[in-house]
Amino acid sequence: MASTLLETLPEIWPEGQRIEAAGDPNIAVTHFVAPPAFHSSLIQTLLMLERNSSFTEPLVQGSCGVKIHHVDRWNCPEAQLVHQRALALFRHGLHTREAHVDASWASIYRKGDYCVPHSHIRAQASIVYMVAEGDAARPDDLAGKLCFTDPRLGYCAQHEPGRLTRMLIPVMQPGSMVMFPGATVHCVNPYMGNRPRITMSWNINVKALPGDPRQTFERGGA
Ligand SMILES: [Fe+2]
C-alpha cells in the first residue's frame, strides 16, 4: 500500500510553487495543493500515533495540545513528503543548500486547547504546516488561529516601532506552510471545534546543533 501511495504522491516542490510574504517580509507562506485523500491519510496516521506511539507527549492545557515528535520517523509517505517540503522551503527561503532539522512534531488540538505566546529556541527558522483546521469556522473567527504577536515585526507595530498594536494571522488551510524566524513570538488562539485541529512543525538550522533538543526544548509548538 505504501509503495502505491508513494507512486501517486506529488513532487516535493511542484513547478511554479510560489513563496509569498504573509503580510510581513519575515513571515513566508506557500500553499501546496493536495487531494483530500492526502490529508485524510495524514490525519489517520497522526490519530493512530497519538493512541499508540512512544512519540506522543501529552502537555498541560495551554501548551499546544498533544505533541507527537519525530516527523521523520513516522511510517507515513505523506508525512515524509511534507517533511521534505519543509526542508525545501527552508532552503528556498534562506538561499542555502544546508538544512538540519533540530526538532519536528505534530500538534493535535482539541476543544479548549491553545498555545500561550512563545518563541522557539534552537531554530533559525520554524515552519508550521496545516494538516486539518478542524471544524470550519467563520472566516472572521479568530478561534484556533496561529497568530504572530511580536513588536519586532513591522506588521505588528504599524503605528510606532516596537509598540505591538495588531496580530499577524496568516491565512492557512490544509496544505499551507508558514515559515518564520524561530525567535518570533507567536501563539495559537483557543480552539473551540469538535474535530481535531492538526499541524506539523519543524525547527531548522543551516548547521546542525550539538546537544539534545528535547533536553532544552521549550513547551510550545504551533
Ligand atoms: Fe510554536
mmCIF file of C-alpha atoms and ligand atoms in Angstrom:
data_model
loop_
_atom_site.group_PDB
_atom_site.id
_atom_site.type_symbol
_atom_site.label_atom_id
_atom_site.label_comp_id
_atom_site.label_asym_id
_atom_site.label_seq_id
_atom_site.Cartn_x
_atom_site.Cartn_y
_atom_site.Cartn_z
ATOM 1 C CA MET A 1 0.000 0.000 0.000
ATOM 2 C CA ALA A 2 2.777 2.404 0.906
ATOM 3 C CA SER A 3 4.516 1.960 -2.431
ATOM 4 C CA THR A 4 1.261 2.690 -4.271
ATOM 5 C CA LEU A 5 0.842 5.878 -2.318
ATOM 6 C CA LEU A 6 4.424 6.886 -2.967
ATOM 7 C CA GLU A 7 3.943 6.413 -6.688
ATOM 8 C CA THR A 8 0.990 8.768 -6.650
ATOM 9 C CA LEU A 9 2.437 11.405 -4.346
ATOM 10 C CA PRO A 10 3.050 14.836 -5.856
ATOM 11 C CA GLU A 11 6.581 16.110 -6.297
ATOM 12 C CA ILE A 12 8.396 17.802 -3.424
ATOM 13 C CA TRP A 13 8.434 21.279 -4.952
ATOM 14 C CA PRO A 14 5.931 21.493 -7.819
ATOM 15 C CA GLU A 15 6.867 23.713 -10.731
ATOM 16 C CA GLY A 16 5.622 27.228 -10.117
ATOM 17 C CA GLN A 17 5.225 26.697 -6.340
ATOM 18 C CA ARG A 18 5.447 30.246 -5.013
ATOM 19 C CA ILE A 19 6.654 31.585 -1.669
ATOM 20 C CA GLU A 20 4.962 34.808 -0.605
ATOM 21 C CA ALA A 21 5.283 37.220 2.300
ATOM 22 C CA ALA A 22 2.359 36.748 4.668
ATOM 23 C CA GLY A 23 1.878 40.446 5.361
ATOM 24 C CA ASP A 24 5.419 40.935 6.674
ATOM 25 C CA PRO A 25 8.716 40.162 4.924
ATOM 26 C CA ASN A 26 9.806 37.999 7.871
ATOM 27 C CA ILE A 27 6.855 35.628 7.560
ATOM 28 C CA ALA A 28 6.745 33.440 4.452
ATOM 29 C CA VAL A 29 3.904 31.267 3.256
ATOM 30 C CA THR A 30 3.368 28.795 0.463
ATOM 31 C CA HIS A 31 0.223 26.840 -0.287
ATOM 32 C CA PHE A 32 0.554 23.262 -1.561
ATOM 33 C CA VAL A 33 -2.338 21.780 -3.480
ATOM 34 C CA ALA A 34 -3.203 18.252 -2.382
ATOM 35 C CA PRO A 35 -6.201 15.983 -2.871
ATOM 36 C CA PRO A 36 -8.402 15.415 0.206
ATOM 37 C CA ALA A 37 -7.131 11.829 0.497
ATOM 38 C CA PHE A 38 -3.618 13.162 1.102
ATOM 39 C CA HIS A 39 -4.574 14.921 4.323
ATOM 40 C CA SER A 40 -7.033 12.183 5.329
ATOM 41 C CA SER A 41 -4.124 9.751 5.369
ATOM 42 C CA LEU A 42 -2.015 12.143 7.462
ATOM 43 C CA ILE A 43 -4.863 12.617 9.923
ATOM 44 C CA GLN A 44 -5.396 8.846 10.241
ATOM 45 C CA THR A 45 -1.688 8.311 10.853
ATOM 46 C CA LEU A 46 -1.487 11.008 13.493
ATOM 47 C CA LEU A 47 -4.565 9.905 15.394
ATOM 48 C CA MET A 48 -3.175 6.353 15.438
ATOM 49 C CA LEU A 49 0.226 7.566 16.630
ATOM 50 C CA GLU A 50 -1.469 9.637 19.308
ATOM 51 C CA ARG A 51 -3.008 6.459 20.742
ATOM 52 C CA ASN A 52 -0.154 4.015 20.285
ATOM 53 C CA SER A 53 3.205 5.713 19.899
ATOM 54 C CA SER A 54 6.026 6.488 22.283
ATOM 55 C CA PHE A 55 6.482 9.681 20.239
ATOM 56 C CA THR A 56 3.332 11.079 21.835
ATOM 57 C CA GLU A 57 3.672 13.676 24.592
ATOM 58 C CA PRO A 58 0.509 14.966 26.289
ATOM 59 C CA LEU A 59 1.012 18.500 27.578
ATOM 60 C CA VAL A 60 -0.767 20.701 30.066
ATOM 61 C CA GLN A 61 -3.509 22.845 28.588
ATOM 62 C CA GLY A 62 -2.090 25.985 27.045
ATOM 63 C CA SER A 63 0.960 24.151 25.727
ATOM 64 C CA CYS A 64 -0.292 23.351 22.239
ATOM 65 C CA GLY A 65 -2.432 20.266 22.770
ATOM 66 C CA VAL A 66 -0.837 16.839 22.335
ATOM 67 C CA LYS A 67 2.573 16.656 20.686
ATOM 68 C CA ILE A 68 3.791 13.776 18.511
ATOM 69 C CA HIS A 69 7.525 14.033 17.943
ATOM 70 C CA HIS A 70 9.899 12.997 15.148
ATOM 71 C CA VAL A 71 8.094 13.520 11.857
ATOM 72 C CA ASP A 72 10.980 11.819 10.035
ATOM 73 C CA ARG A 73 10.389 8.565 11.943
ATOM 74 C CA TRP A 74 6.711 8.172 11.140
ATOM 75 C CA ASN A 75 5.952 5.361 8.714
ATOM 76 C CA CYS A 76 3.799 7.541 6.507
ATOM 77 C CA PRO A 77 4.708 8.521 2.911
ATOM 78 C CA GLU A 78 2.573 11.653 3.037
ATOM 79 C CA ALA A 79 4.330 12.820 6.203
ATOM 80 C CA GLN A 80 7.713 12.198 4.610
ATOM 81 C CA LEU A 81 6.725 14.277 1.600
ATOM 82 C CA VAL A 82 5.632 17.160 3.837
ATOM 83 C CA HIS A 83 8.894 16.771 5.764
ATOM 84 C CA GLN A 84 10.861 17.133 2.524
ATOM 85 C CA ARG A 85 8.752 20.126 1.589
ATOM 86 C CA ALA A 86 9.592 21.822 4.887
ATOM 87 C CA LEU A 87 13.298 21.302 4.171
ATOM 88 C CA ALA A 88 12.809 22.659 0.654
ATOM 89 C CA LEU A 89 11.021 25.752 1.952
ATOM 90 C CA PHE A 90 13.884 26.403 4.358
ATOM 91 C CA ARG A 91 16.451 26.045 1.565
ATOM 92 C CA HIS A 92 14.499 28.277 -0.802
ATOM 93 C CA GLY A 93 13.744 30.882 1.836
ATOM 94 C CA LEU A 94 17.246 31.101 3.292
ATOM 95 C CA HIS A 95 19.020 30.582 -0.052
ATOM 96 C CA THR A 96 21.060 27.719 1.314
ATOM 97 C CA ARG A 97 21.710 24.111 0.396
ATOM 98 C CA GLU A 98 22.144 23.115 4.012
ATOM 99 C CA ALA A 99 19.174 22.306 6.238
ATOM 100 C CA HIS A 100 19.294 20.421 9.527
ATOM 101 C CA VAL A 101 16.125 19.619 11.439
ATOM 102 C CA ASP A 102 16.648 20.131 15.165
ATOM 103 C CA ALA A 103 13.148 19.099 16.178
ATOM 104 C CA SER A 104 9.916 18.192 14.457
ATOM 105 C CA TRP A 105 6.487 17.333 15.749
ATOM 106 C CA ALA A 106 2.759 17.412 15.184
ATOM 107 C CA SER A 107 0.303 19.190 17.459
ATOM 108 C CA ILE A 108 -3.227 17.906 17.937
ATOM 109 C CA TYR A 109 -5.595 20.467 19.412
ATOM 110 C CA ARG A 110 -8.998 19.591 20.789
ATOM 111 C CA LYS A 111 -11.749 21.816 22.140
ATOM 112 C CA GLY A 112 -10.303 24.309 24.594
ATOM 113 C CA ASP A 113 -6.659 23.761 23.636
ATOM 114 C CA TYR A 114 -4.456 26.748 22.951
ATOM 115 C CA CYS A 115 -0.822 27.801 22.976
ATOM 116 C CA VAL A 116 0.489 30.703 25.017
ATOM 117 C CA PRO A 117 2.880 33.220 23.397
ATOM 118 C CA HIS A 118 6.342 31.761 22.953
ATOM 119 C CA SER A 119 9.271 31.515 20.555
ATOM 120 C CA HIS A 120 11.418 28.561 19.528
ATOM 121 C CA ILE A 121 14.949 28.082 20.769
ATOM 122 C CA ARG A 122 17.464 26.151 18.619
ATOM 123 C CA ALA A 123 15.772 27.364 15.432
ATOM 124 C CA GLN A 124 16.952 29.790 12.790
ATOM 125 C CA ALA A 125 13.606 29.208 11.172
ATOM 126 C CA SER A 126 10.486 27.397 12.251
ATOM 127 C CA ILE A 127 7.865 26.001 9.926
ATOM 128 C CA VAL A 128 4.214 25.149 10.528
ATOM 129 C CA TYR A 129 2.112 23.066 8.127
ATOM 130 C CA MET A 130 -1.661 22.935 8.364
ATOM 131 C CA VAL A 131 -2.963 19.360 8.178
ATOM 132 C CA ALA A 132 -6.505 19.893 9.444
ATOM 133 C CA GLU A 133 -8.271 23.060 10.502
ATOM 134 C CA GLY A 134 -10.876 21.114 12.436
ATOM 135 C CA ASP A 135 -14.426 22.347 12.322
ATOM 136 C CA ALA A 136 -14.930 25.075 9.784
ATOM 137 C CA ALA A 137 -15.015 28.416 11.490
ATOM 138 C CA ARG A 138 -16.374 31.662 10.160
ATOM 139 C CA PRO A 139 -13.732 33.441 8.064
ATOM 140 C CA ASP A 140 -13.536 36.228 10.633
ATOM 141 C CA ASP A 141 -13.381 33.820 13.590
ATOM 142 C CA LEU A 142 -10.070 34.069 15.454
ATOM 143 C CA ALA A 143 -10.519 30.732 17.263
ATOM 144 C CA GLY A 144 -7.701 28.259 16.655
ATOM 145 C CA LYS A 145 -5.679 30.706 14.582
ATOM 146 C CA LEU A 146 -1.870 30.834 14.540
ATOM 147 C CA CYS A 147 -1.020 34.433 15.476
ATOM 148 C CA PHE A 148 2.274 36.311 15.381
ATOM 149 C CA THR A 149 2.425 38.778 18.247
ATOM 150 C CA ASP A 150 5.909 40.231 18.044
ATOM 151 C CA PRO A 151 6.546 44.005 18.199
ATOM 152 C CA ARG A 152 9.713 43.492 16.156
ATOM 153 C CA LEU A 153 7.556 42.681 13.126
ATOM 154 C CA GLY A 154 6.667 45.798 11.165
ATOM 155 C CA TYR A 155 3.161 44.447 10.602
ATOM 156 C CA CYS A 156 2.546 44.090 14.335
ATOM 157 C CA ALA A 157 3.882 47.581 15.117
ATOM 158 C CA GLN A 158 2.088 49.547 12.414
ATOM 159 C CA HIS A 159 1.857 52.819 14.343
ATOM 160 C CA GLU A 160 5.192 53.003 16.112
ATOM 161 C CA PRO A 161 8.299 50.790 16.034
ATOM 162 C CA GLY A 162 8.299 48.381 18.952
ATOM 163 C CA ARG A 163 4.697 49.048 20.015
ATOM 164 C CA LEU A 164 2.514 45.999 19.420
ATOM 165 C CA THR A 165 -0.861 47.058 18.089
ATOM 166 C CA ARG A 166 -2.023 44.150 15.939
ATOM 167 C CA MET A 167 -1.500 40.462 15.361
ATOM 168 C CA LEU A 168 -0.389 38.937 12.096
ATOM 169 C CA ILE A 169 -2.641 35.977 11.274
ATOM 170 C CA PRO A 170 -1.611 34.151 8.102
ATOM 171 C CA VAL A 171 -4.360 32.627 6.004
ATOM 172 C CA MET A 172 -3.893 28.877 6.472
ATOM 173 C CA GLN A 173 -5.795 25.936 5.072
ATOM 174 C CA PRO A 174 -4.785 22.281 4.674
ATOM 175 C CA GLY A 175 -1.617 22.390 2.580
ATOM 176 C CA SER A 176 -0.463 25.813 3.800
ATOM 177 C CA MET A 177 3.119 26.029 5.098
ATOM 178 C CA VAL A 178 4.336 29.084 7.027
ATOM 179 C CA MET A 179 7.988 29.838 7.845
ATOM 180 C CA PHE A 180 9.213 32.402 10.374
ATOM 181 C CA PRO A 181 12.383 33.243 12.339
ATOM 182 C CA GLY A 182 12.460 30.927 15.357
ATOM 183 C CA ALA A 183 12.738 33.922 17.702
ATOM 184 C CA THR A 184 9.404 35.364 16.551
ATOM 185 C CA VAL A 185 6.795 35.436 19.311
ATOM 186 C CA HIS A 186 3.633 33.571 18.324
ATOM 187 C CA CYS A 187 0.664 31.786 19.841
ATOM 188 C CA VAL A 188 -2.436 29.799 18.918
ATOM 189 C CA ASN A 189 -5.814 31.126 19.982
ATOM 190 C CA PRO A 190 -8.123 28.744 21.876
ATOM 191 C CA TYR A 191 -9.599 26.167 19.533
ATOM 192 C CA MET A 192 -13.298 25.541 20.096
ATOM 193 C CA GLY A 193 -14.207 22.978 17.429
ATOM 194 C CA ASN A 194 -15.199 19.346 17.885
ATOM 195 C CA ARG A 195 -12.924 17.738 15.300
ATOM 196 C CA PRO A 196 -9.159 17.834 15.973
ATOM 197 C CA ARG A 197 -7.086 20.725 14.642
ATOM 198 C CA ILE A 198 -3.749 19.307 13.491
ATOM 199 C CA THR A 199 -0.479 20.950 12.453
ATOM 200 C CA MET A 200 3.071 19.763 11.814
ATOM 201 C CA SER A 201 6.118 21.817 12.850
ATOM 202 C CA TRP A 202 9.871 21.935 12.375
ATOM 203 C CA ASN A 203 12.808 23.804 13.883
ATOM 204 C CA ILE A 204 15.540 24.011 11.248
ATOM 205 C CA ASN A 205 19.082 25.417 11.105
ATOM 206 C CA VAL A 206 21.735 25.789 8.423
ATOM 207 C CA LYS A 207 24.191 23.971 10.698
ATOM 208 C CA ALA A 208 23.353 21.041 12.942
ATOM 209 C CA LEU A 209 23.384 21.999 16.612
ATOM 210 C CA PRO A 210 25.072 19.940 19.324
ATOM 211 C CA GLY A 211 23.031 18.514 22.163
ATOM 212 C CA ASP A 212 19.585 17.059 22.542
ATOM 213 C CA PRO A 213 16.757 19.450 21.708
ATOM 214 C CA ARG A 214 14.375 17.522 23.969
ATOM 215 C CA GLN A 215 16.532 18.488 26.951
ATOM 216 C CA THR A 216 16.231 22.183 26.259
ATOM 217 C CA PHE A 217 13.117 22.419 24.147
ATOM 218 C CA GLU A 218 10.530 24.852 25.335
ATOM 219 C CA ARG A 219 6.927 23.903 25.806
ATOM 220 C CA GLY A 220 5.427 25.181 22.688
ATOM 221 C CA GLY A 221 4.697 24.356 19.130
ATOM 222 C CA ALA A 222 2.060 25.888 16.997
HETATM 223 FE FE FE B 1 5.433 27.469 18.421
#
